[in-house]
Amino acid sequence: MILVYSLGGSILAGRDPQSLRLYADALVELAKEHKIFVVVGGGKIAREYIEKARALGASEMFCDLIGIGATKLNSALLVAALGDYAPLEIPDSYALAARLAEPGKIVVMGGVAPGQTTDAVSALLAEYVHADKLIVATSVDGVYTADPEKDASAKKLTSMTIHELAQFAMQTEMKAGSRSPVDPLAAKIIERSSIPTAIVLGSKIENLKKGALGGHTGTEIRPE
Ligand code: UTP
């Protein structure tokens, strides 16, 4: 299968080197049988830097560029953890990402263009390489009916349709550094190309495999 992962930046950056290696090992294992692309997010460092730059009067566009820088920093950390199993080059384009793919190797990339998040990059990459599945490995363990941190009655959805995901994402803010399961553009891309998608808790290493092959406790997005 061709698998594209959207990996939240905080999932990698908080790990010590040994734990990063374990994470990388799980991807290498999957790459023995599948073609793997990983798009890494900006995480905490992106949010912190964007917040400070915004407070200093930086434009949203400039904040996005800072965010893209953070995604590349986190991507570089994953490349370091993957060693020989990842090209050293972090592609700036989808075409280069596709070109860098080789059997057994994992292509790692970050953000590419302002006005979106790495979820959109991963959805567009999934579209471009005809991925069989997109796995959004994030800091929440699925899609909830409301923000579980603010609303005690919030329920996790084990499954939803692609159209429901698109509607859900449209309600979220489109600001640099904003937090939501997937951004509206990603949801639209997933919808237009009916990309089978899983949203799983990325900090659990086994969810890399389960997100792709099943058995996770997150949210499956059904193409209908
Ligand atoms: P993320 O993809 O990590 O955004 O990119 P996020 O969803 O806000 O972060 P998580 O998932 O909660 O950790 C970080 C920031 O980088 C910029 C955006 O400002 C984004 O918020 N970015 C990223 C872009 O402008 N373009 C891209 O292609 C990717």
PDB file of C-alpha atoms and ligand atoms in Angstrom:
ATOM      1  CA  MET A   1       0.000   0.000   0.000  1.00  0.00           C
ATOM      2  CA  ILE A   2       0.961   3.613  -0.384  1.00  0.00           C
ATOM      3  CA  LEU A   3       0.604   5.320   2.990  1.00  0.00           C
ATOM      4  CA  VAL A   4       0.845   8.998   3.827  1.00  0.00           C
ATOM      5  CA  TYR A   5       1.206  10.062   7.455  1.00  0.00           C
ATOM      6  CA  SER A   6       0.463  13.478   8.872  1.00  0.00           C
ATOM      7  CA  LEU A   7       2.511  13.491  12.054  1.00  0.00           C
ATOM      8  CA  GLY A   8       1.937  16.260  14.607  1.00  0.00           C
ATOM      9  CA  GLY A   9       5.199  18.005  15.464  1.00  0.00           C
ATOM     10  CA  SER A  10       4.735  17.649  19.216  1.00  0.00           C
ATOM     11  CA  ILE A  11       4.663  13.866  18.843  1.00  0.00           C
ATOM     12  CA  LEU A  12       8.316  13.865  17.787  1.00  0.00           C
ATOM     13  CA  ALA A  13       9.844  16.890  19.444  1.00  0.00           C
ATOM     14  CA  GLY A  14       8.978  15.825  22.996  1.00  0.00           C
ATOM     15  CA  ARG A  15      10.758  12.458  22.673  1.00  0.00           C
ATOM     16  CA  ASP A  16      14.269  11.618  23.817  1.00  0.00           C
ATOM     17  CA  PRO A  17      16.673  10.158  21.224  1.00  0.00           C
ATOM     18  CA  GLN A  18      15.983   6.550  22.240  1.00  0.00           C
ATOM     19  CA  SER A  19      12.248   7.003  21.947  1.00  0.00           C
ATOM     20  CA  LEU A  20      12.663   8.828  18.622  1.00  0.00           C
ATOM     21  CA  ARG A  21      14.593   5.807  17.383  1.00  0.00           C
ATOM     22  CA  LEU A  22      11.730   3.498  18.422  1.00  0.00           C
ATOM     23  CA  TYR A  23       9.313   5.693  16.531  1.00  0.00           C
ATOM     24  CA  ALA A  24      11.545   5.618  13.471  1.00  0.00           C
ATOM     25  CA  ASP A  25      11.923   1.824  13.780  1.00  0.00           C
ATOM     26  CA  ALA A  26       8.140   1.410  13.589  1.00  0.00           C
ATOM     27  CA  LEU A  27       8.104   3.387  10.320  1.00  0.00           C
ATOM     28  CA  VAL A  28      11.039   1.395   8.934  1.00  0.00           C
ATOM     29  CA  GLU A  29       9.172  -1.828   9.731  1.00  0.00           C
ATOM     30  CA  LEU A  30       6.122  -0.578   7.818  1.00  0.00           C
ATOM     31  CA  ALA A  31       8.313   0.530   4.908  1.00  0.00           C
ATOM     32  CA  LYS A  32       9.348  -3.106   4.354  1.00  0.00           C
ATOM     33  CA  GLU A  33       5.893  -3.768   2.936  1.00  0.00           C
ATOM     34  CA  HIS A  34       4.485  -0.343   2.127  1.00  0.00           C
ATOM     35  CA  LYS A  35       5.537   2.869   0.441  1.00  0.00           C
ATOM     36  CA  ILE A  36       5.663   5.470   3.210  1.00  0.00           C
ATOM     37  CA  PHE A  37       5.563   9.273   3.169  1.00  0.00           C
ATOM     38  CA  VAL A  38       5.557  11.279   6.400  1.00  0.00           C
ATOM     39  CA  VAL A  39       4.534  14.934   6.645  1.00  0.00           C
ATOM     40  CA  VAL A  40       5.675  16.409   9.957  1.00  0.00           C
ATOM     41  CA  GLY A  41       3.940  19.301  11.742  1.00  0.00           C
ATOM     42  CA  GLY A  42       5.388  22.234  13.655  1.00  0.00           C
ATOM     43  CA  GLY A  43       4.150  21.338  17.147  1.00  0.00           C
ATOM     44  CA  LYS A  44       4.963  23.386  20.229  1.00  0.00           C
ATOM     45  CA  ILE A  45       7.874  25.268  18.735  1.00  0.00           C
ATOM     46  CA  ALA A  46       5.711  26.523  15.867  1.00  0.00           C
ATOM     47  CA  ARG A  47       2.976  27.659  18.238  1.00  0.00           C
ATOM     48  CA  GLU A  48       5.435  29.417  20.572  1.00  0.00           C
ATOM     49  CA  TYR A  49       7.270  31.233  17.809  1.00  0.00           C
ATOM     50  CA  ILE A  50       4.084  32.184  15.960  1.00  0.00           C
ATOM     51  CA  GLU A  51       2.551  33.546  19.158  1.00  0.00           C
ATOM     52  CA  LYS A  52       5.592  35.707  19.879  1.00  0.00           C
ATOM     53  CA  ALA A  53       5.906  36.944  16.296  1.00  0.00           C
ATOM     54  CA  ARG A  54       2.189  37.782  16.188  1.00  0.00           C
ATOM     55  CA  ALA A  55       2.482  39.711  19.452  1.00  0.00           C
ATOM     56  CA  LEU A  56       5.324  41.637  17.815  1.00  0.00           C
ATOM     57  CA  GLY A  57       3.046  42.613  14.929  1.00  0.00           C
ATOM     58  CA  ALA A  58       4.152  40.065  12.309  1.00  0.00           C
ATOM     59  CA  SER A  59       1.625  39.376   9.541  1.00  0.00           C
ATOM     60  CA  GLU A  60      -0.267  36.053   9.419  1.00  0.00           C
ATOM     61  CA  MET A  61       1.667  35.217   6.251  1.00  0.00           C
ATOM     62  CA  PHE A  62       4.978  35.794   8.043  1.00  0.00           C
ATOM     63  CA  CYS A  63       3.731  33.658  10.943  1.00  0.00           C
ATOM     64  CA  ASP A  64       2.969  30.893   8.447  1.00  0.00           C
ATOM     65  CA  LEU A  65       6.534  31.069   7.154  1.00  0.00           C
ATOM     66  CA  ILE A  66       7.785  30.721  10.731  1.00  0.00           C
ATOM     67  CA  GLY A  67       5.476  27.713  11.119  1.00  0.00           C
ATOM     68  CA  ILE A  68       6.841  26.136   7.936  1.00  0.00           C
ATOM     69  CA  GLY A  69      10.347  26.610   9.338  1.00  0.00           C
ATOM     70  CA  ALA A  70       9.322  24.725  12.481  1.00  0.00           C
ATOM     71  CA  THR A  71       7.855  21.851  10.429  1.00  0.00           C
ATOM     72  CA  LYS A  72      11.181  21.520   8.639  1.00  0.00           C
ATOM     73  CA  LEU A  73      13.068  21.523  11.922  1.00  0.00           C
ATOM     74  CA  ASN A  74      10.894  18.669  13.200  1.00  0.00           C
ATOM     75  CA  SER A  75      11.184  16.870   9.854  1.00  0.00           C
ATOM     76  CA  ALA A  76      14.965  17.057  10.134  1.00  0.00           C
ATOM     77  CA  LEU A  77      14.767  15.373  13.546  1.00  0.00           C
ATOM     78  CA  LEU A  78      12.786  12.466  12.070  1.00  0.00           C
ATOM     79  CA  VAL A  79      15.244  12.216   9.172  1.00  0.00           C
ATOM     80  CA  ALA A  80      18.054  11.991  11.735  1.00  0.00           C
ATOM     81  CA  ALA A  81      16.184   9.221  13.575  1.00  0.00           C
ATOM     82  CA  LEU A  82      15.555   7.299  10.341  1.00  0.00           C
ATOM     83  CA  GLY A  83      19.220   7.425   9.302  1.00  0.00           C
ATOM     84  CA  ASP A  84      19.800   5.429   6.108  1.00  0.00           C
ATOM     85  CA  TYR A  85      16.067   4.817   5.714  1.00  0.00           C
ATOM     86  CA  ALA A  86      15.235   8.414   4.751  1.00  0.00           C
ATOM     87  CA  PRO A  87      16.598  10.684   2.012  1.00  0.00           C
ATOM     88  CA  LEU A  88      18.512  13.560   3.616  1.00  0.00           C
ATOM     89  CA  GLU A  89      16.663  16.014   1.417  1.00  0.00           C
ATOM     90  CA  ILE A  90      13.431  17.413   2.850  1.00  0.00           C
ATOM     91  CA  PRO A  91      11.346  18.109  -0.252  1.00  0.00           C
ATOM     92  CA  ASP A  92       9.794  21.514  -0.846  1.00  0.00           C
ATOM     93  CA  SER A  93       7.490  20.157  -3.521  1.00  0.00           C
ATOM     94  CA  TYR A  94       5.154  17.222  -4.035  1.00  0.00           C
ATOM     95  CA  ALA A  95       6.945  16.296  -7.256  1.00  0.00           C
ATOM     96  CA  LEU A  96      10.270  16.023  -5.460  1.00  0.00           C
ATOM     97  CA  ALA A  97       8.687  14.010  -2.641  1.00  0.00           C
ATOM     98  CA  ALA A  98       7.359  11.518  -5.193  1.00  0.00           C
ATOM     99  CA  ARG A  99      10.715  11.398  -6.965  1.00  0.00           C
ATOM    100  CA  LEU A 100      12.623  10.714  -3.751  1.00  0.00           C
ATOM    101  CA  ALA A 101      10.506   7.644  -2.939  1.00  0.00           C
ATOM    102  CA  GLU A 102      12.424   4.362  -3.178  1.00  0.00           C
ATOM    103  CA  PRO A 103      11.554   0.898  -1.859  1.00  0.00           C
ATOM    104  CA  GLY A 104      12.282   0.625   1.870  1.00  0.00           C
ATOM    105  CA  LYS A 105      12.877   4.366   2.266  1.00  0.00           C
ATOM    106  CA  ILE A 106      10.653   6.889   3.977  1.00  0.00           C
ATOM    107  CA  VAL A 107      10.247  10.352   2.484  1.00  0.00           C
ATOM    108  CA  VAL A 108       9.854  13.023   5.174  1.00  0.00           C
ATOM    109  CA  MET A 109       8.588  16.518   4.443  1.00  0.00           C
ATOM    110  CA  GLY A 110       7.157  19.535   6.268  1.00  0.00           C
ATOM    111  CA  GLY A 111       5.088  22.516   5.176  1.00  0.00           C
ATOM    112  CA  VAL A 112       5.220  23.935   1.659  1.00  0.00           C
ATOM    113  CA  ALA A 113       2.959  26.995   1.321  1.00  0.00           C
ATOM    114  CA  PRO A 114       1.416  29.613   3.659  1.00  0.00           C
ATOM    115  CA  GLY A 115      -2.312  29.600   4.451  1.00  0.00           C
ATOM    116  CA  GLN A 116      -2.636  25.941   5.397  1.00  0.00           C
ATOM    117  CA  THR A 117      -1.245  23.331   7.779  1.00  0.00           C
ATOM    118  CA  THR A 118       0.683  20.126   7.263  1.00  0.00           C
ATOM    119  CA  ASP A 119      -2.633  18.225   7.284  1.00  0.00           C
ATOM    120  CA  ALA A 120      -3.371  19.897   3.942  1.00  0.00           C
ATOM    121  CA  VAL A 121       0.131  19.027   2.717  1.00  0.00           C
ATOM    122  CA  SER A 122      -0.430  15.401   3.674  1.00  0.00           C
ATOM    123  CA  ALA A 123      -3.855  15.304   1.975  1.00  0.00           C
ATOM    124  CA  LEU A 124      -2.449  16.847  -1.213  1.00  0.00           C
ATOM    125  CA  LEU A 125       0.505  14.478  -1.126  1.00  0.00           C
ATOM    126  CA  ALA A 126      -1.874  11.552  -0.612  1.00  0.00           C
ATOM    127  CA  GLU A 127      -3.801  12.737  -3.663  1.00  0.00           C
ATOM    128  CA  TYR A 128      -0.636  13.225  -5.726  1.00  0.00           C
ATOM    129  CA  VAL A 129       0.898   9.814  -5.016  1.00  0.00           C
ATOM    130  CA  HIS A 130      -2.483   7.994  -5.139  1.00  0.00           C
ATOM    131  CA  ALA A 131      -2.174   6.907  -1.516  1.00  0.00           C
ATOM    132  CA  ASP A 132      -4.318   4.034  -0.316  1.00  0.00           C
ATOM    133  CA  LYS A 133      -4.656   5.647   3.076  1.00  0.00           C
ATOM    134  CA  LEU A 134      -3.930   8.879   4.902  1.00  0.00           C
ATOM    135  CA  ILE A 135      -3.160   8.529   8.599  1.00  0.00           C
ATOM    136  CA  VAL A 136      -3.434  11.689  10.661  1.00  0.00           C
ATOM    137  CA  ALA A 137      -1.349  10.889  13.739  1.00  0.00           C
ATOM    138  CA  THR A 138      -2.131  13.753  16.039  1.00  0.00           C
ATOM    139  CA  SER A 139      -2.298  14.890  19.667  1.00  0.00           C
ATOM    140  CA  VAL A 140      -5.973  13.923  20.048  1.00  0.00           C
ATOM    141  CA  ASP A 141      -7.206  10.344  19.839  1.00  0.00           C
ATOM    142  CA  GLY A 142      -9.872  11.013  17.233  1.00  0.00           C
ATOM    143  CA  VAL A 143     -12.646  13.430  16.303  1.00  0.00           C
ATOM    144  CA  TYR A 144     -14.952  14.517  19.141  1.00  0.00           C
ATOM    145  CA  THR A 145     -18.437  16.014  18.938  1.00  0.00           C
ATOM    146  CA  ALA A 146     -17.080  19.009  20.903  1.00  0.00           C
ATOM    147  CA  ASP A 147     -13.770  20.060  22.489  1.00  0.00           C
ATOM    148  CA  PRO A 148     -13.303  17.400  25.224  1.00  0.00           C
ATOM    149  CA  GLU A 149     -11.185  19.831  27.271  1.00  0.00           C
ATOM    150  CA  LYS A 150     -14.042  22.335  27.446  1.00  0.00           C
ATOM    151  CA  ASP A 151     -17.147  20.181  27.197  1.00  0.00           C
ATOM    152  CA  ALA A 152     -17.593  17.148  29.486  1.00  0.00           C
ATOM    153  CA  SER A 153     -20.372  15.762  27.267  1.00  0.00           C
ATOM    154  CA  ALA A 154     -18.042  15.573  24.231  1.00  0.00           C
ATOM    155  CA  LYS A 155     -18.063  12.120  22.625  1.00  0.00           C
ATOM    156  CA  LYS A 156     -15.475  10.514  20.394  1.00  0.00           C
ATOM    157  CA  LEU A 157     -16.714   9.410  16.985  1.00  0.00           C
ATOM    158  CA  THR A 158     -15.314   6.008  15.993  1.00  0.00           C
ATOM    159  CA  SER A 159     -16.296   6.680  12.418  1.00  0.00           C
ATOM    160  CA  MET A 160     -17.657   9.485  10.268  1.00  0.00           C
ATOM    161  CA  THR A 161     -18.109  10.154   6.575  1.00  0.00           C
ATOM    162  CA  ILE A 162     -15.769  12.274   4.514  1.00  0.00           C
ATOM    163  CA  HIS A 163     -18.568  14.832   4.069  1.00  0.00           C
ATOM    164  CA  GLU A 164     -19.104  15.048   7.831  1.00  0.00           C
ATOM    165  CA  LEU A 165     -15.380  15.652   8.291  1.00  0.00           C
ATOM    166  CA  ALA A 166     -15.476  18.463   5.714  1.00  0.00           C
ATOM    167  CA  GLN A 167     -18.409  20.114   7.494  1.00  0.00           C
ATOM    168  CA  PHE A 168     -16.684  19.760  10.857  1.00  0.00           C
ATOM    169  CA  ALA A 169     -13.432  21.279   9.601  1.00  0.00           C
ATOM    170  CA  MET A 170     -15.210  24.257   8.014  1.00  0.00           C
ATOM    171  CA  GLN A 171     -16.328  25.342  11.470  1.00  0.00           C
ATOM    172  CA  THR A 172     -12.730  25.715  12.703  1.00  0.00           C
ATOM    173  CA  GLU A 173     -10.646  28.843  12.547  1.00  0.00           C
ATOM    174  CA  MET A 174      -8.109  29.258   9.782  1.00  0.00           C
ATOM    175  CA  LYS A 175      -5.417  31.110  11.671  1.00  0.00           C
ATOM    176  CA  ALA A 176      -1.678  30.367  11.874  1.00  0.00           C
ATOM    177  CA  GLY A 177      -1.066  27.933  14.718  1.00  0.00           C
ATOM    178  CA  SER A 178      -4.754  27.109  15.305  1.00  0.00           C
ATOM    179  CA  ARG A 179      -5.634  23.641  16.708  1.00  0.00           C
ATOM    180  CA  SER A 180      -8.124  21.248  15.030  1.00  0.00           C
ATOM    181  CA  PRO A 181      -8.031  17.582  13.878  1.00  0.00           C
ATOM    182  CA  VAL A 182      -7.594  18.599  10.225  1.00  0.00           C
ATOM    183  CA  ASP A 183      -7.705  22.003   8.568  1.00  0.00           C
ATOM    184  CA  PRO A 184     -10.545  22.889   6.137  1.00  0.00           C
ATOM    185  CA  LEU A 185      -8.348  22.538   3.066  1.00  0.00           C
ATOM    186  CA  ALA A 186      -7.217  19.066   4.128  1.00  0.00           C
ATOM    187  CA  ALA A 187     -10.834  18.052   4.684  1.00  0.00           C
ATOM    188  CA  LYS A 188     -11.825  19.361   1.240  1.00  0.00           C
ATOM    189  CA  ILE A 189      -9.004  17.443  -0.451  1.00  0.00           C
ATOM    190  CA  ILE A 190      -9.895  14.274   1.448  1.00  0.00           C
ATOM    191  CA  GLU A 191     -13.503  14.783   0.351  1.00  0.00           C
ATOM    192  CA  ARG A 192     -12.879  15.530  -3.309  1.00  0.00           C
ATOM    193  CA  SER A 193     -10.630  12.508  -3.796  1.00  0.00           C
ATOM    194  CA  SER A 194     -12.404  10.173  -1.334  1.00  0.00           C
ATOM    195  CA  ILE A 195      -9.144   9.410   0.463  1.00  0.00           C
ATOM    196  CA  PRO A 196      -9.646   6.756   3.160  1.00  0.00           C
ATOM    197  CA  THR A 197      -8.351   8.440   6.320  1.00  0.00           C
ATOM    198  CA  ALA A 198      -7.748   7.550   9.966  1.00  0.00           C
ATOM    199  CA  ILE A 199      -7.316  10.063  12.772  1.00  0.00           C
ATOM    200  CA  VAL A 200      -5.345   8.475  15.607  1.00  0.00           C
ATOM    201  CA  LEU A 201      -3.376   9.371  18.722  1.00  0.00           C
ATOM    202  CA  GLY A 202       0.096   9.780  17.269  1.00  0.00           C
ATOM    203  CA  SER A 203       2.022   9.467  20.523  1.00  0.00           C
ATOM    204  CA  LYS A 204       1.173   5.737  20.622  1.00  0.00           C
ATOM    205  CA  ILE A 205       3.728   4.066  18.381  1.00  0.00           C
ATOM    206  CA  GLU A 206       1.447   1.111  17.572  1.00  0.00           C
ATOM    207  CA  ASN A 207      -1.056   3.558  16.054  1.00  0.00           C
ATOM    208  CA  LEU A 208       1.278   4.034  13.082  1.00  0.00           C
ATOM    209  CA  LYS A 209       0.490   0.477  12.033  1.00  0.00           C
ATOM    210  CA  LYS A 210      -3.065   0.359  13.378  1.00  0.00           C
ATOM    211  CA  GLY A 211      -3.955   3.635  11.660  1.00  0.00           C
ATOM    212  CA  ALA A 212      -2.994   2.034   8.368  1.00  0.00           C
ATOM    213  CA  LEU A 213      -4.231  -1.513   8.840  1.00  0.00           C
ATOM    214  CA  GLY A 214      -7.002  -1.168  11.439  1.00  0.00           C
ATOM    215  CA  GLY A 215      -7.474  -1.923  15.129  1.00  0.00           C
ATOM    216  CA  HIS A 216      -7.000   1.632  16.440  1.00  0.00           C
ATOM    217  CA  THR A 217      -9.349   3.460  18.796  1.00  0.00           C
ATOM    218  CA  GLY A 218      -9.406   6.753  16.881  1.00  0.00           C
ATOM    219  CA  THR A 219     -11.765   7.891  14.123  1.00  0.00           C
ATOM    220  CA  GLU A 220     -12.056   6.240  10.700  1.00  0.00           C
ATOM    221  CA  ILE A 221     -13.150   8.610   7.945  1.00  0.00           C
ATOM    222  CA  ARG A 222     -15.255   6.641   5.476  1.00  0.00           C
ATOM    223  CA  PRO A 223     -15.371   7.609   1.815  1.00  0.00           C
ATOM    224  CA  GLU A 224     -19.024   7.476   0.740  1.00  0.00           C
TER     225      GLU A 224
HETATM  226  P1  UTP B   1       1.178  22.456  11.544  1.00  0.00           P
HETATM  227  O1  UTP B   1       0.796  21.634  10.411  1.00  0.00           O
HETATM  228  O2  UTP B   1       1.929  21.826  12.653  1.00  0.00           O
HETATM  229  O3  UTP B   1      -0.080  23.254  12.059  1.00  0.00           O
HETATM  230  O4  UTP B   1       2.037  23.675  11.007  1.00  0.00           O
HETATM  231  P2  UTP B   1      -1.089  23.031  13.229  1.00  0.00           P
HETATM  232  O5  UTP B   1      -2.187  22.155  12.769  1.00  0.00           O
HETATM  233  O6  UTP B   1      -1.425  24.407  13.641  1.00  0.00           O
HETATM  234  O7  UTP B   1      -0.263  22.318  14.368  1.00  0.00           O
HETATM  235  P3  UTP B   1      -0.647  21.073  15.297  1.00  0.00           P
HETATM  236  O8  UTP B   1      -1.179  19.997  14.383  1.00  0.00           O
HETATM  237  O9  UTP B   1      -1.656  21.593  16.250  1.00  0.00           O
HETATM  238  O10 UTP B   1       0.683  20.701  15.933  1.00  0.00           O
HETATM  239  C1  UTP B   1       2.417  24.727  11.883  1.00  0.00           C
HETATM  240  C2  UTP B   1       2.122  26.044  11.252  1.00  0.00           C
HETATM  241  O11 UTP B   1       2.958  26.198  10.102  1.00  0.00           O
HETATM  242  C3  UTP B   1       2.287  26.912   9.084  1.00  0.00           C
HETATM  243  C4  UTP B   1       0.915  27.280   9.660  1.00  0.00           C
HETATM  244  O12 UTP B   1       1.007  28.535  10.262  1.00  0.00           O
HETATM  245  C5  UTP B   1       0.711  26.207  10.728  1.00  0.00           C
HETATM  246  O13 UTP B   1      -0.206  26.607  11.716  1.00  0.00           O
HETATM  247  N1  UTP B   1       2.216  26.095   7.835  1.00  0.00           N
HETATM  248  C6  UTP B   1       2.439  24.749   7.842  1.00  0.00           C
HETATM  249  C7  UTP B   1       1.949  26.722   6.627  1.00  0.00           C
HETATM  250  O14 UTP B   1       1.727  27.931   6.583  1.00  0.00           O
HETATM  251  N2  UTP B   1       1.942  25.985   5.476  1.00  0.00           N
HETATM  252  C8  UTP B   1       2.177  24.644   5.457  1.00  0.00           C
HETATM  253  O15 UTP B   1       2.168  24.049   4.344  1.00  0.00           O
HETATM  254  C9  UTP B   1       2.407  24.013   6.684  1.00  0.00           C
END
